[in-house]
Amino acid sequence: MADHHGDAQRPGETRADLPPADDAGLRFIGVLRTPFTERSLCPHQGDMEEGPECFVDLRAPYLSALEGIEAQDHLQLIYWLHQARRDLLTQQRRGEDAARGTFTLRSPLRPNPLGVSSVRLLRREGARLVVRGLDCLDGTPLLDIKPIRCGKEPR
């Protein structure tokens, strides 16, 4: 994994000298497979209708947690942006004159780089889900899968 702490900062950006990360005890339950091999190729927002087919490959111990998933049309995927810097407190967006606080942006560069995507479930193929709507790098570690529920549907 690359050391992103040496990445060049844009004018107006500030970074923190942070202590080692605390352990939240998270377990990766799978991996996301997308056609995006570099950050510059990732869309700013996933497209559930026209985006490319992507894959959610679940690890074997979690396979039974997919029981009944076929009944869902849309899912929320929560994942770890494993190549994102974690030290920027302010960021200079391209085309803007002033830096803004990281918590005011949807940038992947954040202290705890969690990504969340709403995706359309196309089908299940064993331990693999085929979806549309992802906007992350190929090989991104998956943390959780949740159904998207609308209206007054019971929880």
C-alpha atoms as an extended CHARMM CRD file, in Angstrom:
* protein
*
       155  EXT
         1         1  MET       CA              0.0000000000        0.0000000000        0.0000000000  PROA      1               0.0000000000
         2         2  ALA       CA              1.3450000000        3.4150000000       -0.9450000000  PROA      2               0.0000000000
         3         3  ASP       CA              2.2870000000        6.0090000000        1.6580000000  PROA      3               0.0000000000
         4         4  HSD       CA             -0.1580000000        8.8340000000        1.0170000000  PROA      4               0.0000000000
         5         5  HSD       CA              1.1430000000       11.0870000000        3.7830000000  PROA      5               0.0000000000
         6         6  GLY       CA              3.8480000000       12.3960000000        1.4320000000  PROA      6               0.0000000000
         7         7  ASP       CA              1.3200000000       13.4780000000       -1.2020000000  PROA      7               0.0000000000
         8         8  ALA       CA              1.5810000000       17.1280000000       -2.2110000000  PROA      8               0.0000000000
         9         9  GLN       CA             -0.9020000000       19.4810000000       -0.6300000000  PROA      9               0.0000000000
        10        10  ARG       CA             -2.7690000000       22.1180000000       -2.5990000000  PROA      10              0.0000000000
        11        11  PRO       CA             -2.5280000000       25.7800000000       -1.5450000000  PROA      11              0.0000000000
        12        12  GLY       CA             -4.6720000000       26.4490000000        1.5140000000  PROA      12              0.0000000000
        13        13  GLU       CA             -4.8580000000       22.8240000000        2.6290000000  PROA      13              0.0000000000
        14        14  THR       CA             -3.9120000000       21.8370000000        6.1560000000  PROA      14              0.0000000000
        15        15  ARG       CA             -3.1160000000       18.4210000000        7.5140000000  PROA      15              0.0000000000
        16        16  ALA       CA             -2.8920000000       16.8820000000       10.9510000000  PROA      16              0.0000000000
        17        17  ASP       CA             -0.0490000000       14.9200000000       12.4800000000  PROA      17              0.0000000000
        18        18  LEU       CA             -2.2100000000       12.1180000000       13.7870000000  PROA      18              0.0000000000
        19        19  PRO       CA             -1.4100000000        9.3720000000       16.2720000000  PROA      19              0.0000000000
        20        20  PRO       CA             -1.7000000000        5.7670000000       15.0680000000  PROA      20              0.0000000000
        21        21  ALA       CA             -5.2900000000        4.7740000000       14.3530000000  PROA      21              0.0000000000
        22        22  ASP       CA             -7.3470000000        3.1860000000       17.1010000000  PROA      22              0.0000000000
        23        23  ASP       CA             -8.7140000000       -0.2520000000       16.3340000000  PROA      23              0.0000000000
        24        24  ALA       CA            -12.4560000000       -0.1890000000       15.7480000000  PROA      24              0.0000000000
        25        25  GLY       CA            -12.5100000000       -3.9700000000       15.3790000000  PROA      25              0.0000000000
        26        26  LEU       CA            -13.9450000000       -3.8630000000       11.8630000000  PROA      26              0.0000000000
        27        27  ARG       CA            -13.7700000000       -6.9460000000        9.6600000000  PROA      27              0.0000000000
        28        28  PHE       CA            -13.7750000000       -6.8640000000        5.9030000000  PROA      28              0.0000000000
        29        29  ILE       CA            -16.5640000000       -9.1370000000        4.6880000000  PROA      29              0.0000000000
        30        30  GLY       CA            -15.6640000000       -9.0690000000        1.0270000000  PROA      30              0.0000000000
        31        31  VAL       CA            -14.2020000000       -7.0840000000       -1.8210000000  PROA      31              0.0000000000
        32        32  LEU       CA            -15.7070000000       -4.8280000000       -4.4950000000  PROA      32              0.0000000000
        33        33  ARG       CA            -14.7810000000       -5.4190000000       -8.1150000000  PROA      33              0.0000000000
        34        34  THR       CA            -15.1250000000       -2.4500000000      -10.4570000000  PROA      34              0.0000000000
        35        35  PRO       CA            -13.5560000000       -1.3570000000      -13.7520000000  PROA      35              0.0000000000
        36        36  PHE       CA            -11.9550000000        1.6220000000      -11.9730000000  PROA      36              0.0000000000
        37        37  THR       CA             -8.2330000000        0.9740000000      -11.4520000000  PROA      37              0.0000000000
        38        38  GLU       CA             -7.1800000000        4.5660000000      -10.6330000000  PROA      38              0.0000000000
        39        39  ARG       CA             -8.8820000000        7.3140000000       -8.6230000000  PROA      39              0.0000000000
        40        40  SER       CA             -8.9510000000        9.5390000000      -11.6990000000  PROA      40              0.0000000000
        41        41  LEU       CA            -11.1540000000        6.9340000000      -13.4400000000  PROA      41              0.0000000000
        42        42  CYS       CA            -13.7510000000        6.7450000000      -10.6530000000  PROA      42              0.0000000000
        43        43  PRO       CA            -16.9680000000        8.6790000000      -11.2660000000  PROA      43              0.0000000000
        44        44  HSD       CA            -17.8640000000       11.3450000000       -8.6970000000  PROA      44              0.0000000000
        45        45  GLN       CA            -21.1990000000        9.5920000000       -8.1950000000  PROA      45              0.0000000000
        46        46  GLY       CA            -22.2420000000        6.0560000000       -9.0350000000  PROA      46              0.0000000000
        47        47  ASP       CA            -25.0490000000        5.5500000000      -11.5640000000  PROA      47              0.0000000000
        48        48  MET       CA            -27.5590000000        2.8070000000      -10.6750000000  PROA      48              0.0000000000
        49        49  GLU       CA            -29.1350000000        2.8850000000      -14.1330000000  PROA      49              0.0000000000
        50        50  GLU       CA            -26.3350000000        3.4520000000      -16.6590000000  PROA      50              0.0000000000
        51        51  GLY       CA            -23.1990000000        2.6360000000      -14.6520000000  PROA      51              0.0000000000
        52        52  PRO       CA            -21.1000000000       -0.4370000000      -15.3890000000  PROA      52              0.0000000000
        53        53  GLU       CA            -21.8940000000       -3.8170000000      -13.8910000000  PROA      53              0.0000000000
        54        54  CYS       CA            -19.7570000000       -4.2780000000      -10.7890000000  PROA      54              0.0000000000
        55        55  PHE       CA            -19.3490000000       -7.1700000000       -8.4040000000  PROA      55              0.0000000000
        56        56  VAL       CA            -19.5740000000       -7.6730000000       -4.6580000000  PROA      56              0.0000000000
        57        57  ASP       CA            -17.5430000000      -10.7710000000       -3.7750000000  PROA      57              0.0000000000
        58        58  LEU       CA            -18.4410000000      -11.9260000000       -0.2760000000  PROA      58              0.0000000000
        59        59  ARG       CA            -15.9870000000      -13.9540000000        1.8040000000  PROA      59              0.0000000000
        60        60  ALA       CA            -17.0500000000      -17.5310000000        2.5450000000  PROA      60              0.0000000000
        61        61  PRO       CA            -17.7780000000      -17.1340000000        6.2920000000  PROA      61              0.0000000000
        62        62  TYR       CA            -20.4730000000      -14.5470000000        5.4810000000  PROA      62              0.0000000000
        63        63  LEU       CA            -22.2460000000      -16.4230000000        2.6850000000  PROA      63              0.0000000000
        64        64  SER       CA            -25.3260000000      -17.3410000000        4.7550000000  PROA      64              0.0000000000
        65        65  ALA       CA            -25.8420000000      -13.6240000000        5.4910000000  PROA      65              0.0000000000
        66        66  LEU       CA            -26.9460000000      -13.2740000000        1.8430000000  PROA      66              0.0000000000
        67        67  GLU       CA            -30.0260000000      -15.4860000000        2.3960000000  PROA      67              0.0000000000
        68        68  GLY       CA            -33.0240000000      -13.6530000000        0.9200000000  PROA      68              0.0000000000
        69        69  ILE       CA            -30.9640000000      -10.8470000000       -0.6490000000  PROA      69              0.0000000000
        70        70  GLU       CA            -32.5950000000      -11.5360000000       -4.0370000000  PROA      70              0.0000000000
        71        71  ALA       CA            -35.8080000000       -9.9440000000       -2.7110000000  PROA      71              0.0000000000
        72        72  GLN       CA            -34.0320000000       -6.5840000000       -2.5240000000  PROA      72              0.0000000000
        73        73  ASP       CA            -33.9140000000       -4.2350000000       -5.5050000000  PROA      73              0.0000000000
        74        74  HSD       CA            -31.4490000000       -1.7750000000       -4.0080000000  PROA      74              0.0000000000
        75        75  LEU       CA            -28.6720000000       -2.0980000000       -1.4520000000  PROA      75              0.0000000000
        76        76  GLN       CA            -26.4170000000        0.1990000000        0.4920000000  PROA      76              0.0000000000
        77        77  LEU       CA            -22.7700000000       -0.8570000000        0.4640000000  PROA      77              0.0000000000
        78        78  ILE       CA            -20.3990000000        0.4310000000        3.1240000000  PROA      78              0.0000000000
        79        79  TYR       CA            -16.7290000000        0.0940000000        2.3520000000  PROA      79              0.0000000000
        80        80  TRP       CA            -13.2310000000        1.1780000000        3.3510000000  PROA      80              0.0000000000
        81        81  LEU       CA            -11.5050000000        3.6180000000        0.9880000000  PROA      81              0.0000000000
        82        82  HSD       CA             -8.1870000000        1.8430000000        1.4770000000  PROA      82              0.0000000000
        83        83  GLN       CA             -6.0890000000        4.1420000000       -0.7280000000  PROA      83              0.0000000000
        84        84  ALA       CA             -7.3720000000        7.4470000000        0.6580000000  PROA      84              0.0000000000
        85        85  ARG       CA             -5.2510000000        9.8590000000        2.6620000000  PROA      85              0.0000000000
        86        86  ARG       CA             -6.4230000000       10.2410000000        6.2530000000  PROA      86              0.0000000000
        87        87  ASP       CA             -4.6130000000       13.3760000000        7.3850000000  PROA      87              0.0000000000
        88        88  LEU       CA             -6.2980000000       16.3050000000        5.5800000000  PROA      88              0.0000000000
        89        89  LEU       CA             -8.3590000000       18.6450000000        7.7620000000  PROA      89              0.0000000000
        90        90  THR       CA             -9.0110000000       21.2010000000        5.0260000000  PROA      90              0.0000000000
        91        91  GLN       CA             -9.0510000000       20.5950000000        1.3020000000  PROA      91              0.0000000000
        92        92  GLN       CA             -8.8220000000       22.7740000000       -1.7670000000  PROA      92              0.0000000000
        93        93  ARG       CA            -11.3890000000       21.6220000000       -4.3120000000  PROA      93              0.0000000000
        94        94  ARG       CA            -10.4880000000       22.0310000000       -7.9460000000  PROA      94              0.0000000000
        95        95  GLY       CA            -11.9530000000       25.2310000000       -9.3310000000  PROA      95              0.0000000000
        96        96  GLU       CA            -12.5930000000       26.8260000000       -5.9120000000  PROA      96              0.0000000000
        97        97  ASP       CA            -10.6750000000       29.7460000000       -4.4380000000  PROA      97              0.0000000000
        98        98  ALA       CA            -10.7040000000       28.7630000000       -0.7690000000  PROA      98              0.0000000000
        99        99  ALA       CA            -10.0520000000       25.5990000000        1.1870000000  PROA      99              0.0000000000
       100       100  ARG       CA            -12.9500000000       24.0470000000        3.0800000000  PROA      100             0.0000000000
       101       101  GLY       CA            -13.1720000000       21.7380000000        6.0560000000  PROA      101             0.0000000000
       102       102  THR       CA            -13.0440000000       18.0410000000        5.2160000000  PROA      102             0.0000000000
       103       103  PHE       CA            -16.3640000000       17.4210000000        6.9890000000  PROA      103             0.0000000000
       104       104  THR       CA            -18.1010000000       19.8340000000        4.5750000000  PROA      104             0.0000000000
       105       105  LEU       CA            -17.0280000000       17.8120000000        1.5350000000  PROA      105             0.0000000000
       106       106  ARG       CA            -17.8420000000       14.4020000000        0.0790000000  PROA      106             0.0000000000
       107       107  SER       CA            -14.1700000000       13.8300000000       -0.6810000000  PROA      107             0.0000000000
       108       108  PRO       CA            -12.7950000000       10.3270000000       -0.0350000000  PROA      108             0.0000000000
       109       109  LEU       CA             -9.8870000000       11.9690000000        1.8350000000  PROA      109             0.0000000000
       110       110  ARG       CA            -11.0330000000       11.9490000000        5.4730000000  PROA      110             0.0000000000
       111       111  PRO       CA             -9.9190000000       10.7450000000        8.9200000000  PROA      111             0.0000000000
       112       112  ASN       CA            -11.9950000000        7.5620000000        8.6240000000  PROA      112             0.0000000000
       113       113  PRO       CA            -12.3920000000        6.9790000000        4.8950000000  PROA      113             0.0000000000
       114       114  LEU       CA            -15.7150000000        5.1740000000        4.8030000000  PROA      114             0.0000000000
       115       115  GLY       CA            -17.4950000000        5.0110000000        1.4830000000  PROA      115             0.0000000000
       116       116  VAL       CA            -21.2150000000        4.4910000000        1.0720000000  PROA      116             0.0000000000
       117       117  SER       CA            -22.9160000000        3.6950000000       -2.2210000000  PROA      117             0.0000000000
       118       118  SER       CA            -26.5170000000        2.9890000000       -3.0580000000  PROA      118             0.0000000000
       119       119  VAL       CA            -26.5730000000        0.3210000000       -5.7420000000  PROA      119             0.0000000000
       120       120  ARG       CA            -29.1350000000       -1.5650000000       -7.7860000000  PROA      120             0.0000000000
       121       121  LEU       CA            -28.9580000000       -5.3230000000       -7.2880000000  PROA      121             0.0000000000
       122       122  LEU       CA            -29.0970000000       -7.0220000000      -10.6830000000  PROA      122             0.0000000000
       123       123  ARG       CA            -28.6390000000      -10.6110000000       -9.5340000000  PROA      123             0.0000000000
       124       124  ARG       CA            -26.9000000000      -12.9880000000       -7.1580000000  PROA      124             0.0000000000
       125       125  GLU       CA            -24.3950000000      -15.5630000000       -8.3880000000  PROA      125             0.0000000000
       126       126  GLY       CA            -23.5360000000      -17.6380000000       -5.3110000000  PROA      126             0.0000000000
       127       127  ALA       CA            -21.1480000000      -15.5650000000       -3.1670000000  PROA      127             0.0000000000
       128       128  ARG       CA            -21.1580000000      -12.7820000000       -5.7840000000  PROA      128             0.0000000000
       129       129  LEU       CA            -23.6670000000       -9.9550000000       -6.1710000000  PROA      129             0.0000000000
       130       130  VAL       CA            -23.8760000000       -8.1730000000       -9.5100000000  PROA      130             0.0000000000
       131       131  VAL       CA            -24.7450000000       -4.4880000000       -9.0100000000  PROA      131             0.0000000000
       132       132  ARG       CA            -24.8090000000       -1.0830000000      -10.6990000000  PROA      132             0.0000000000
       133       133  GLY       CA            -23.9680000000        2.1940000000       -8.9870000000  PROA      133             0.0000000000
       134       134  LEU       CA            -20.4680000000        1.7990000000       -7.5520000000  PROA      134             0.0000000000
       135       135  ASP       CA            -17.9210000000        4.5970000000       -7.7970000000  PROA      135             0.0000000000
       136       136  CYS       CA            -14.9170000000        3.0980000000       -5.9740000000  PROA      136             0.0000000000
       137       137  LEU       CA            -11.6120000000        1.5110000000       -6.9320000000  PROA      137             0.0000000000
       138       138  ASP       CA            -11.3470000000       -2.1290000000       -7.9200000000  PROA      138             0.0000000000
       139       139  GLY       CA            -10.3370000000       -4.1880000000       -4.8840000000  PROA      139             0.0000000000
       140       140  THR       CA            -11.9920000000       -1.8970000000       -2.3210000000  PROA      140             0.0000000000
       141       141  PRO       CA            -12.6370000000       -3.7940000000        0.9490000000  PROA      141             0.0000000000
       142       142  LEU       CA            -16.3240000000       -4.2300000000        1.8480000000  PROA      142             0.0000000000
       143       143  LEU       CA            -17.5020000000       -3.6030000000        5.4210000000  PROA      143             0.0000000000
       144       144  ASP       CA            -21.2730000000       -4.1090000000        5.2790000000  PROA      144             0.0000000000
       145       145  ILE       CA            -24.3510000000       -4.5640000000        3.0960000000  PROA      145             0.0000000000
       146       146  LYS       CA            -27.7510000000       -3.1450000000        4.0340000000  PROA      146             0.0000000000
       147       147  PRO       CA            -31.0740000000       -3.1320000000        2.2230000000  PROA      147             0.0000000000
       148       148  ILE       CA            -32.4800000000        0.2300000000        1.1860000000  PROA      148             0.0000000000
       149       149  ARG       CA            -35.9930000000        0.4990000000        2.5180000000  PROA      149             0.0000000000
       150       150  CYS       CA            -38.4710000000        3.1290000000        1.3970000000  PROA      150             0.0000000000
       151       151  GLY       CA            -41.7190000000        4.3350000000        2.8550000000  PROA      151             0.0000000000
       152       152  LYS       CA            -43.3140000000        2.4550000000        5.7310000000  PROA      152             0.0000000000
       153       153  GLU       CA            -41.8860000000       -0.9590000000        4.9890000000  PROA      153             0.0000000000
       154       154  PRO       CA            -41.2670000000       -2.8780000000        8.2470000000  PROA      154             0.0000000000
       155       155  ARG       CA            -37.7080000000       -3.1200000000        9.4930000000  PROA      155             0.0000000000
